[in-house]
Amino acid sequence: GAVVSQHPSRVICKSGTSVKIECRSLDFQATTMFWYRQFPKQSLMLMATSNEGSKATYEQGVEKDKFLINHASLTLSTLTVASAHPEDSSFYICSARVRRGSYQETQYFGPGTRLLVL
Amino acid sequence: TQLLEQSPQFLSIQEGENLTVYCNSSSVFSSLQWYRQEPGEGPVLLVTVVTGGEVKKLKRLTFQFGDARKDSSLHITAAQPGDTGLYLCAGTQGNEKLTFGTGTRLTIIP
């Protein structure tokens, strides 16, 4: 159980185009999903927290007009990189939170989407 | 400021050897998780620890959460090439956000 998928797995686009990445929880409902960014040989950096039916909460330094997040249902969150530029090239990973009991929460991660902007 | 520092950053050892990876912080965490990530893939959860002093074993992997819930360690016995990967610790501090450690890149040489 607790499988998270992402689509597409990789995308190459020209500078200036917008790219949409989908994150789905396949066998559970996730009221909260998270979007991370990972540069080569580095750890994951949280970009934003996505709550179903409400606006996403962005981390400091992340442009909300650049990285548009929509969490329209309990199983789907989307990240749109608006007007992508080469510096946006990165590995984008989503996760969905599963709450077990009153205190233990676990995040399950998607396989990631590699974005290359030319 | 990186809340969770992992050491070593890189580790390359021979198959069959033992190793320990450390995850340290000056902050208290309500829970701590360990993940392994392979190139081009998302992190895969290995274990969650929530109680200070807790020890969990997963086959050849032993995880320990410090008594004060500020640090954790991952010990691998008789390492195998399949253990190669990026090991990440991540903690929560009562809110819903995970803070990831700096990562340890492990290479097991056959």
Coordinates of N, CA and C in Angstrom, one line a residue:
Chain A
G1 N 0.8 -1.2 0.0 CA 0.0 0.0 0.0 C 0.9 1.3 0.0
A2 N 0.2 2.4 0.0 CA 0.8 3.7 0.1 C 1.7 4.0 -1.1
V3 N 1.2 3.8 -2.3 CA 1.9 4.1 -3.5 C 1.6 5.4 -4.1
V4 N 2.7 6.2 -4.4 CA 2.5 7.5 -5.0 C 3.2 7.5 -6.4
S5 N 2.4 8.0 -7.4 CA 3.0 8.0 -8.7 C 3.2 9.5 -9.2
Q6 N 4.0 9.7 -10.1 CA 4.3 11.0 -10.7 C 4.3 10.8 -12.2
H7 N 3.8 11.9 -12.9 CA 3.8 11.9 -14.3 C 4.0 13.3 -14.8
P8 N 4.9 13.5 -15.8 CA 5.7 12.5 -16.4 C 7.0 12.2 -15.6
S9 N 7.7 11.2 -16.0 CA 8.9 10.8 -15.2 C 10.1 11.7 -15.6
R10 N 10.0 12.2 -16.9 CA 11.0 13.2 -17.3 C 10.4 14.0 -18.4
V11 N 10.9 15.2 -18.5 CA 10.4 16.1 -19.5 C 11.5 17.1 -19.9
I12 N 11.6 17.3 -21.2 CA 12.6 18.3 -21.8 C 11.7 19.3 -22.5
C13 N 12.0 20.6 -22.2 CA 11.2 21.6 -22.8 C 12.1 22.8 -23.1
K14 N 11.5 23.7 -24.0 CA 12.3 24.9 -24.3 C 12.0 26.0 -23.3
S15 N 13.0 26.8 -23.2 CA 12.8 27.9 -22.2 C 11.6 28.8 -22.5
G16 N 10.8 29.1 -21.5 CA 9.6 29.9 -21.7 C 8.3 29.1 -21.7
T17 N 8.4 27.8 -21.8 CA 7.2 27.0 -21.8 C 6.9 26.7 -20.4
S18 N 5.6 26.3 -20.2 CA 5.1 25.8 -18.9 C 5.0 24.3 -18.8
V19 N 5.4 23.8 -17.7 CA 5.4 22.3 -17.5 C 4.5 21.9 -16.3
K20 N 3.7 20.9 -16.5 CA 2.8 20.5 -15.5 C 3.2 19.1 -15.0
I21 N 3.4 18.9 -13.7 CA 3.7 17.6 -13.2 C 2.6 17.2 -12.3
E22 N 2.2 15.9 -12.4 CA 1.1 15.4 -11.6 C 1.6 14.4 -10.6
C23 N 1.0 14.5 -9.4 CA 1.3 13.6 -8.3 C 0.0 12.9 -7.8
R24 N 0.0 11.6 -7.8 CA -1.2 10.9 -7.4 C -0.9 9.9 -6.4
S25 N -1.8 9.8 -5.4 CA -1.8 8.7 -4.4 C -2.7 7.6 -4.9
L26 N -2.2 6.5 -5.2 CA -2.9 5.4 -5.9 C -3.8 4.6 -5.1
D27 N -3.5 4.4 -3.8 CA -4.3 3.5 -3.0 C -4.7 4.0 -1.7
F28 N -4.6 5.3 -1.6 CA -5.1 6.0 -0.4 C -5.4 7.4 -0.7
Q29 N -6.1 8.1 0.3 CA -6.4 9.5 0.1 C -5.4 10.3 0.9
A30 N -5.0 11.4 0.3 CA -4.0 12.2 1.0 C -4.5 13.6 1.1
T31 N -4.8 14.1 2.3 CA -5.3 15.4 2.5 C -4.1 16.4 2.3
T32 N -2.9 15.9 2.5 CA -1.7 16.8 2.4 C -0.7 16.1 1.5
M33 N -0.2 16.9 0.5 CA 0.9 16.4 -0.3 C 2.0 17.5 -0.3
F34 N 3.2 17.1 -0.5 CA 4.4 17.9 -0.4 C 5.1 17.9 -1.8
W35 N 5.7 19.0 -2.1 CA 6.6 19.1 -3.3 C 8.0 19.5 -2.9
Y36 N 8.9 18.7 -3.4 CA 10.3 18.9 -3.1 C 11.1 19.1 -4.4
R37 N 12.3 19.7 -4.2 CA 13.2 19.8 -5.3 C 14.5 19.3 -4.9
Q38 N 15.2 18.6 -5.8 CA 16.5 18.1 -5.5 C 17.5 18.3 -6.6
F39 N 18.6 19.0 -6.2 CA 19.6 19.3 -7.2 C 20.6 18.1 -7.1
P40 N 21.4 17.9 -8.2 CA 22.3 16.8 -8.2 C 23.2 16.7 -7.0
K41 N 23.3 15.5 -6.5 CA 24.2 15.2 -5.3 C 23.8 16.0 -4.1
Q42 N 22.6 16.5 -4.0 CA 22.1 17.2 -2.8 C 20.9 16.5 -2.2
S43 N 20.5 17.0 -1.1 CA 19.3 16.4 -0.4 C 18.1 17.1 -0.9
L44 N 16.9 16.7 -0.4 CA 15.7 17.2 -0.8 C 15.4 18.5 -0.1
M45 N 14.8 19.5 -0.8 CA 14.4 20.8 -0.2 C 12.9 20.9 -0.4
L46 N 12.2 21.1 0.7 CA 10.8 21.3 0.6 C 10.5 22.6 -0.1
M47 N 9.6 22.6 -1.1 CA 9.2 23.8 -1.8 C 7.8 24.3 -1.3
A48 N 6.9 23.3 -1.1 CA 5.5 23.8 -0.7 C 4.8 22.6 -0.1
T49 N 3.8 23.0 0.7 CA 2.9 22.0 1.3 C 1.5 22.2 0.6
S50 N 0.9 21.2 0.1 CA -0.3 21.3 -0.7 C -1.4 20.6 0.1
N51 N -2.5 21.4 0.4 CA -3.6 20.8 1.2 C -4.8 20.8 0.2
E52 N -5.5 19.7 0.3 CA -6.7 19.5 -0.6 C -7.7 20.6 -0.4
G53 N -8.1 21.3 -1.4 CA -9.1 22.3 -1.4 C -8.7 23.6 -0.9
S54 N -7.4 23.8 -0.6 CA -7.0 25.1 -0.1 C -5.7 25.5 -0.8
K55 N -5.3 26.8 -0.6 CA -4.1 27.2 -1.2 C -2.8 26.6 -0.6
A56 N -1.8 26.4 -1.4 CA -0.6 25.8 -1.0 C 0.2 26.7 -0.1
T57 N 1.0 26.2 0.8 CA 1.8 27.0 1.6 C 3.3 26.8 1.1
Y58 N 3.9 27.9 0.7 CA 5.2 27.9 0.1 C 6.3 28.1 1.2
E59 N 7.4 27.5 1.0 CA 8.6 27.7 1.8 C 9.2 29.1 1.4
Q60 N 10.0 29.6 2.3 CA 10.6 30.9 2.1 C 11.6 30.8 0.9
G61 N 11.5 31.7 0.0 CA 12.3 31.8 -1.2 C 11.7 31.1 -2.4
V62 N 10.6 30.4 -2.3 CA 10.0 29.7 -3.4 C 8.9 30.6 -4.0
E63 N 9.0 30.9 -5.3 CA 8.1 31.9 -5.9 C 6.8 31.2 -6.2
K64 N 5.7 31.6 -5.5 CA 4.4 31.0 -5.8 C 3.8 31.2 -7.1
D65 N 4.2 32.3 -7.8 CA 3.8 32.6 -9.1 C 4.6 31.8 -10.2
K66 N 5.7 31.3 -9.8 CA 6.5 30.5 -10.6 C 6.1 29.0 -10.5
F67 N 5.9 28.6 -9.3 CA 5.6 27.2 -9.1 C 4.1 27.1 -8.6
L68 N 3.2 26.8 -9.5 CA 1.8 26.9 -9.2 C 1.4 25.5 -8.8
I69 N 0.8 25.4 -7.6 CA 0.3 24.1 -7.1 C -1.2 24.1 -6.9
N70 N -1.8 23.0 -7.4 CA -3.2 22.8 -7.3 C -3.4 21.4 -6.7
H71 N -4.3 21.4 -5.7 CA -4.6 20.1 -5.0 C -6.1 19.9 -5.0
A72 N -6.6 19.5 -6.2 CA -8.0 19.6 -6.4 C -8.8 18.4 -5.8
S73 N -8.1 17.3 -5.6 CA -8.8 16.1 -5.0 C -7.9 15.5 -4.0
L74 N -8.4 14.5 -3.3 CA -7.7 13.8 -2.3 C -6.6 12.9 -2.8
T75 N -6.6 12.7 -4.1 CA -5.6 11.8 -4.7 C -4.7 12.5 -5.8
L76 N -4.9 13.8 -6.0 CA -4.1 14.4 -7.0 C -3.7 15.8 -6.7
S77 N -2.4 16.1 -6.8 CA -1.8 17.4 -6.7 C -1.0 17.6 -8.0
T78 N -1.0 18.9 -8.4 CA -0.2 19.2 -9.6 C 0.7 20.4 -9.3
L79 N 1.9 20.3 -9.9 CA 2.9 21.4 -9.8 C 3.1 21.9 -11.3
T80 N 2.8 23.2 -11.5 CA 3.1 23.7 -12.8 C 4.3 24.7 -12.7
V81 N 5.3 24.5 -13.5 CA 6.4 25.4 -13.5 C 6.1 26.3 -14.6
A82 N 5.8 27.6 -14.3 CA 5.4 28.6 -15.3 C 6.6 29.2 -15.9
S83 N 6.6 29.3 -17.3 CA 7.6 30.0 -18.0 C 9.0 29.4 -17.6
A84 N 9.2 28.2 -17.7 CA 10.4 27.5 -17.2 C 11.7 28.1 -17.9
H85 N 12.7 28.2 -17.1 CA 14.0 28.6 -17.6 C 15.1 27.5 -17.2
P86 N 16.2 27.6 -17.8 CA 17.3 26.5 -17.5 C 17.6 26.4 -16.0
E87 N 17.5 27.4 -15.3 CA 17.8 27.3 -13.8 C 16.7 26.5 -13.1
D88 N 15.6 26.3 -13.7 CA 14.5 25.5 -13.1 C 14.7 24.0 -13.3
S89 N 15.7 23.7 -14.1 CA 16.0 22.2 -14.4 C 16.4 21.6 -13.0
S90 N 15.8 20.5 -12.7 CA 16.0 19.9 -11.4 C 15.2 18.6 -11.4
F91 N 15.3 17.9 -10.3 CA 14.5 16.7 -10.0 C 13.4 17.1 -9.0
Y92 N 12.2 16.9 -9.4 CA 11.0 17.3 -8.6 C 10.4 16.1 -8.1
I93 N 10.2 16.1 -6.8 CA 9.6 14.9 -6.1 C 8.4 15.3 -5.3
C94 N 7.3 14.5 -5.3 CA 6.2 14.8 -4.5 C 6.1 13.7 -3.4
S95 N 5.4 14.0 -2.4 CA 5.1 13.0 -1.4 C 3.7 13.2 -0.9
A96 N 3.1 12.1 -0.4 CA 1.7 12.2 0.2 C 1.8 11.7 1.7
R97 N 1.1 12.4 2.5 CA 1.2 12.0 3.9 C 0.1 11.1 4.3
V98 N 0.5 10.1 5.1 CA -0.4 9.1 5.6 C -0.3 9.2 7.2
R99 N -1.4 9.4 7.8 CA -1.4 9.5 9.2 C -1.8 8.2 9.9
R100 N -0.9 7.7 10.8 CA -1.2 6.4 11.5 C -1.3 6.8 12.9
G101 N -2.5 6.6 13.4 CA -2.7 6.9 14.9 C -2.7 8.4 15.1
S102 N -2.5 8.8 16.3 CA -2.7 10.2 16.6 C -1.4 11.0 16.5
Y103 N -0.3 10.4 16.4 CA 1.0 11.1 16.4 C 1.9 10.7 15.3
Q104 N 1.8 9.6 14.7 CA 2.8 9.2 13.8 C 2.3 9.4 12.4
E105 N 3.1 10.2 11.6 CA 2.8 10.5 10.3 C 4.0 10.1 9.4
T106 N 3.6 9.5 8.3 CA 4.6 9.0 7.3 C 4.4 9.6 6.0
Q107 N 5.4 10.1 5.3 CA 5.3 10.5 4.0 C 5.8 9.5 3.0
Y108 N 5.1 9.2 2.0 CA 5.5 8.3 0.9 C 5.7 9.1 -0.3
F109 N 6.9 8.8 -0.9 CA 7.4 9.6 -2.0 C 7.1 9.0 -3.4
G110 N 6.8 9.9 -4.3 CA 6.7 9.5 -5.7 C 8.1 9.2 -6.3
P111 N 8.2 8.7 -7.5 CA 9.4 8.4 -8.2 C 10.2 9.6 -8.7
G112 N 9.6 10.7 -8.7 CA 10.3 11.9 -9.2 C 10.1 12.2 -10.6
T113 N 10.3 13.5 -11.0 CA 10.2 14.0 -12.4 C 11.4 14.8 -12.6
R114 N 12.1 14.4 -13.6 CA 13.3 15.1 -14.0 C 13.0 16.1 -15.1
L115 N 13.2 17.4 -14.8 CA 12.9 18.5 -15.7 C 14.2 19.0 -16.3
L116 N 14.3 19.1 -17.6 CA 15.4 19.7 -18.2 C 14.9 20.8 -19.1
V117 N 15.3 22.0 -18.9 CA 14.8 23.2 -19.7 C 16.0 23.7 -20.5
L118 N 15.8 23.7 -21.8 CA 16.9 24.0 -22.7 C 16.9 25.5 -23.1
Chain B
T1 N 20.3 27.3 7.2 CA 20.8 26.5 8.3 C 20.2 25.1 8.2
Q2 N 21.1 24.1 8.1 CA 20.7 22.7 8.0 C 20.4 22.2 9.4
L3 N 19.2 21.8 9.7 CA 18.9 21.3 11.0 C 19.5 19.9 11.3
L4 N 19.6 19.1 10.2 CA 20.0 17.7 10.4 C 21.3 17.5 9.6
E5 N 22.4 17.2 10.3 CA 23.7 17.0 9.6 C 24.0 15.5 9.6
Q6 N 24.3 15.0 8.5 CA 24.6 13.6 8.4 C 26.1 13.5 8.2
S7 N 26.7 12.4 8.8 CA 28.1 12.1 8.6 C 28.2 10.6 8.5
P8 N 29.2 10.1 7.7 CA 29.9 10.9 6.7 C 29.1 11.3 5.5
Q9 N 29.6 12.2 4.7 CA 28.9 12.7 3.5 C 29.0 11.6 2.5
F10 N 30.2 11.0 2.4 CA 30.4 10.0 1.4 C 31.1 8.8 2.1
L11 N 30.8 7.6 1.7 CA 31.4 6.4 2.3 C 31.5 5.3 1.3
S12 N 32.7 4.8 1.1 CA 32.9 3.7 0.2 C 33.6 2.6 0.9
I13 N 33.0 1.5 1.0 CA 33.6 0.4 1.7 C 33.5 -0.9 0.9
Q14 N 34.2 -1.9 1.3 CA 34.2 -3.2 0.7 C 33.0 -4.0 1.2
E15 N 32.5 -4.9 0.3 CA 31.4 -5.8 0.6 C 31.8 -6.6 1.8
G16 N 30.8 -6.8 2.7 CA 31.1 -7.6 3.9 C 31.5 -6.8 5.2
E17 N 31.9 -5.5 5.0 CA 32.2 -4.7 6.1 C 31.0 -4.1 6.8
N18 N 31.2 -3.6 8.0 CA 30.1 -2.9 8.7 C 30.3 -1.4 8.6
L19 N 29.2 -0.7 8.8 CA 29.3 0.8 8.7 C 28.2 1.4 9.6
T20 N 28.5 2.6 10.0 CA 27.5 3.4 10.7 C 27.4 4.8 10.1
V21 N 26.1 5.2 9.9 CA 25.9 6.6 9.4 C 25.2 7.3 10.5
Y22 N 25.6 8.6 10.7 CA 25.0 9.4 11.8 C 24.2 10.5 11.3
C23 N 23.2 10.9 12.1 CA 22.3 12.0 11.8 C 22.1 12.8 13.0
N24 N 22.7 14.0 13.0 CA 22.8 14.8 14.2 C 22.1 16.2 14.1
S25 N 21.6 16.6 15.3 CA 20.9 17.9 15.3 C 21.0 18.5 16.7
S26 N 20.9 19.8 16.8 CA 20.8 20.4 18.1 C 19.3 20.6 18.5
S27 N 18.4 20.2 17.6 CA 17.0 20.4 17.8 C 16.4 19.0 18.2
V28 N 15.3 19.1 18.9 CA 14.5 17.8 19.2 C 13.5 17.6 18.1
F29 N 13.4 16.3 17.8 CA 12.4 15.9 16.8 C 11.4 14.9 17.4
S30 N 10.1 15.1 17.0 CA 9.1 14.2 17.5 C 9.2 12.8 16.8
S31 N 9.6 12.8 15.6 CA 9.9 11.5 15.0 C 11.0 11.7 13.9
L32 N 11.6 10.6 13.6 CA 12.7 10.6 12.6 C 12.6 9.4 11.7
Q33 N 12.8 9.7 10.5 CA 12.7 8.6 9.5 C 14.0 8.5 8.7
W34 N 14.3 7.3 8.2 CA 15.4 7.0 7.4 C 14.9 6.6 6.0
Y35 N 15.5 7.1 4.9 CA 15.1 6.8 3.6 C 16.4 6.4 2.8
R36 N 16.2 5.5 1.8 CA 17.2 5.3 0.8 C 16.7 5.7 -0.5
Q37 N 17.6 6.4 -1.3 CA 17.3 6.9 -2.6 C 18.3 6.4 -3.6
E38 N 17.8 5.9 -4.7 CA 18.7 5.4 -5.8 C 18.6 6.5 -6.9
P39 N 19.6 6.6 -7.7 CA 19.6 7.6 -8.8 C 18.4 7.6 -9.6
G40 N 17.8 8.8 -9.8 CA 16.6 8.9 -10.7 C 15.3 8.4 -10.1
E41 N 15.3 8.1 -8.8 CA 14.1 7.6 -8.1 C 13.8 8.5 -6.9
G42 N 12.6 8.3 -6.4 CA 12.3 9.0 -5.2 C 12.8 8.2 -4.0
P43 N 12.8 8.9 -2.8 CA 13.3 8.2 -1.6 C 12.3 7.1 -1.2
V44 N 12.8 6.0 -0.6 CA 12.0 4.9 -0.2 C 12.2 4.8 1.3
L45 N 11.1 4.8 2.1 CA 11.1 4.8 3.5 C 11.7 3.5 4.0
L46 N 12.6 3.6 4.9 CA 13.2 2.4 5.6 C 12.6 2.1 6.9
V47 N 12.5 3.2 7.7 CA 12.0 3.1 9.1 C 11.6 4.4 9.7
T48 N 10.7 4.4 10.6 CA 10.3 5.5 11.4 C 10.5 5.2 12.9
V49 N 11.2 6.1 13.6 CA 11.4 6.0 15.0 C 10.8 7.2 15.7
V50 N 10.1 6.9 16.8 CA 9.4 8.0 17.5 C 9.7 8.2 19.0
T51 N 10.3 7.1 19.6 CA 10.6 7.1 21.0 C 12.1 7.3 21.3
G52 N 12.5 8.2 22.2 CA 13.9 8.3 22.5 C 14.5 7.0 23.0
G53 N 15.6 6.7 22.5 CA 16.3 5.4 22.8 C 15.8 4.2 22.0
E54 N 14.8 4.4 21.2 CA 14.2 3.3 20.4 C 15.3 2.7 19.4
V55 N 15.2 1.4 19.3 CA 16.1 0.7 18.4 C 15.2 -0.2 17.5
K56 N 15.4 -0.1 16.2 CA 14.6 -0.9 15.3 C 15.6 -1.6 14.3
K57 N 15.2 -2.9 14.0 CA 16.1 -3.6 13.1 C 15.3 -4.0 11.9
L58 N 16.0 -3.9 10.8 CA 15.4 -4.3 9.5 C 16.4 -5.1 8.8
K59 N 16.4 -6.4 9.0 CA 17.4 -7.4 8.5 C 18.8 -7.0 8.9
R60 N 19.6 -6.5 8.0 CA 21.0 -6.2 8.4 C 21.1 -4.7 8.8
L61 N 20.0 -4.0 8.9 CA 20.1 -2.6 9.2 C 19.5 -2.4 10.6
T62 N 20.2 -1.6 11.4 CA 19.8 -1.3 12.8 C 19.7 0.2 12.9
F63 N 18.6 0.7 13.3 CA 18.3 2.1 13.5 C 18.2 2.4 15.0
Q64 N 18.8 3.5 15.4 CA 18.6 4.0 16.8 C 18.3 5.4 16.8
F65 N 17.3 5.8 17.7 CA 16.9 7.1 17.9 C 17.6 7.5 19.3
G66 N 18.3 8.6 19.3 CA 18.9 9.1 20.5 C 17.9 9.3 21.7
D67 N 18.4 9.2 22.9 CA 17.6 9.3 24.1 C 16.9 10.7 24.1
A68 N 17.6 11.7 23.7 CA 17.1 13.0 23.7 C 16.3 13.4 22.4
R69 N 16.2 12.5 21.5 CA 15.5 12.6 20.2 C 16.1 13.8 19.4
K70 N 17.5 13.9 19.5 CA 18.1 14.9 18.7 C 19.0 14.3 17.7
D71 N 19.2 13.0 17.7 CA 20.1 12.3 16.8 C 19.7 10.9 16.6
S72 N 20.3 10.3 15.5 CA 19.9 9.0 15.1 C 21.1 8.3 14.4
S73 N 21.1 7.0 14.4 CA 22.2 6.3 13.7 C 21.6 5.2 12.9
L74 N 22.3 4.8 11.8 CA 22.0 3.7 11.0 C 23.2 2.8 10.9
H75 N 23.1 1.6 11.3 CA 24.2 0.7 11.3 C 23.9 -0.4 10.3
I76 N 24.8 -0.7 9.4 CA 24.6 -1.8 8.4 C 25.7 -2.9 8.7
T77 N 25.2 -4.1 8.8 CA 26.1 -5.2 9.1 C 26.3 -6.0 7.8
A78 N 27.6 -6.3 7.5 CA 27.9 -7.1 6.3 C 27.3 -6.5 5.1
A79 N 27.8 -5.3 4.8 CA 27.2 -4.5 3.7 C 27.3 -5.3 2.3
Q80 N 26.3 -5.1 1.5 CA 26.2 -5.8 0.2 C 26.1 -4.7 -0.9
P81 N 26.5 -5.0 -2.1 CA 26.4 -4.0 -3.2 C 25.0 -3.4 -3.3
G82 N 24.0 -4.2 -3.0 CA 22.6 -3.7 -3.1 C 22.3 -2.6 -2.0
D83 N 23.2 -2.4 -1.1 CA 23.0 -1.4 -0.1 C 23.4 0.0 -0.6
T84 N 24.1 0.0 -1.8 CA 24.5 1.2 -2.4 C 23.4 2.2 -2.6
G85 N 23.6 3.4 -2.2 CA 22.5 4.4 -2.5 C 22.8 5.7 -1.6
L86 N 21.8 6.6 -1.7 CA 21.9 7.8 -0.9 C 21.0 7.6 0.3
Y87 N 21.5 7.7 1.5 CA 20.7 7.5 2.7 C 20.4 8.9 3.3
L88 N 19.1 9.1 3.6 CA 18.7 10.3 4.1 C 17.9 10.1 5.4
C89 N 18.3 10.9 6.4 CA 17.4 11.0 7.5 C 16.5 12.2 7.4
A90 N 15.4 12.1 8.0 CA 14.4 13.3 8.0 C 13.6 13.3 9.2
G91 N 13.4 14.4 9.8 CA 12.7 14.5 11.0 C 11.5 15.5 11.0
T92 N 10.6 15.3 11.9 CA 9.4 16.2 12.1 C 9.5 16.8 13.5
Q93 N 9.0 18.0 13.6 CA 9.1 18.7 14.9 C 7.7 19.1 15.4
G94 N 6.8 18.2 15.2 CA 5.4 18.5 15.7 C 4.5 19.1 14.6
N95 N 5.1 19.6 13.6 CA 4.3 20.1 12.5 C 4.3 19.0 11.4
E96 N 3.7 19.3 10.3 CA 3.6 18.3 9.3 C 4.8 18.2 8.4
K97 N 5.8 19.1 8.5 CA 6.8 19.2 7.5 C 8.0 18.3 7.9
L98 N 8.6 17.6 6.9 CA 9.8 16.8 7.1 C 11.0 17.7 6.8
T99 N 12.0 17.6 7.6 CA 13.2 18.3 7.4 C 14.2 17.2 7.0
F100 N 14.8 17.3 5.9 CA 15.8 16.3 5.5 C 17.2 16.6 5.9
G101 N 17.9 15.5 6.2 CA 19.3 15.7 6.4 C 20.1 15.9 5.2
T102 N 21.4 16.1 5.4 CA 22.3 16.4 4.3 C 22.6 15.3 3.4
G103 N 22.4 14.0 3.9 CA 22.5 12.9 3.0 C 23.9 12.2 3.2
T104 N 23.9 10.9 3.0 CA 25.2 10.1 3.0 C 25.1 9.2 1.8
R105 N 26.1 9.4 0.9 CA 26.2 8.6 -0.3 C 27.1 7.4 0.0
L106 N 26.4 6.2 0.0 CA 27.1 5.0 0.3 C 27.4 4.2 -1.0
T107 N 28.6 3.7 -1.1 CA 29.0 2.8 -2.2 C 29.6 1.6 -1.6
I108 N 29.1 0.4 -2.0 CA 29.6 -0.8 -1.5 C 30.4 -1.5 -2.7
I109 N 31.6 -1.7 -2.5 CA 32.4 -2.3 -3.6 C 32.4 -3.8 -3.5
P110 N 32.1 -4.4 -4.6 CA 32.0 -5.9 -4.6 C 33.4 -6.5 -4.4

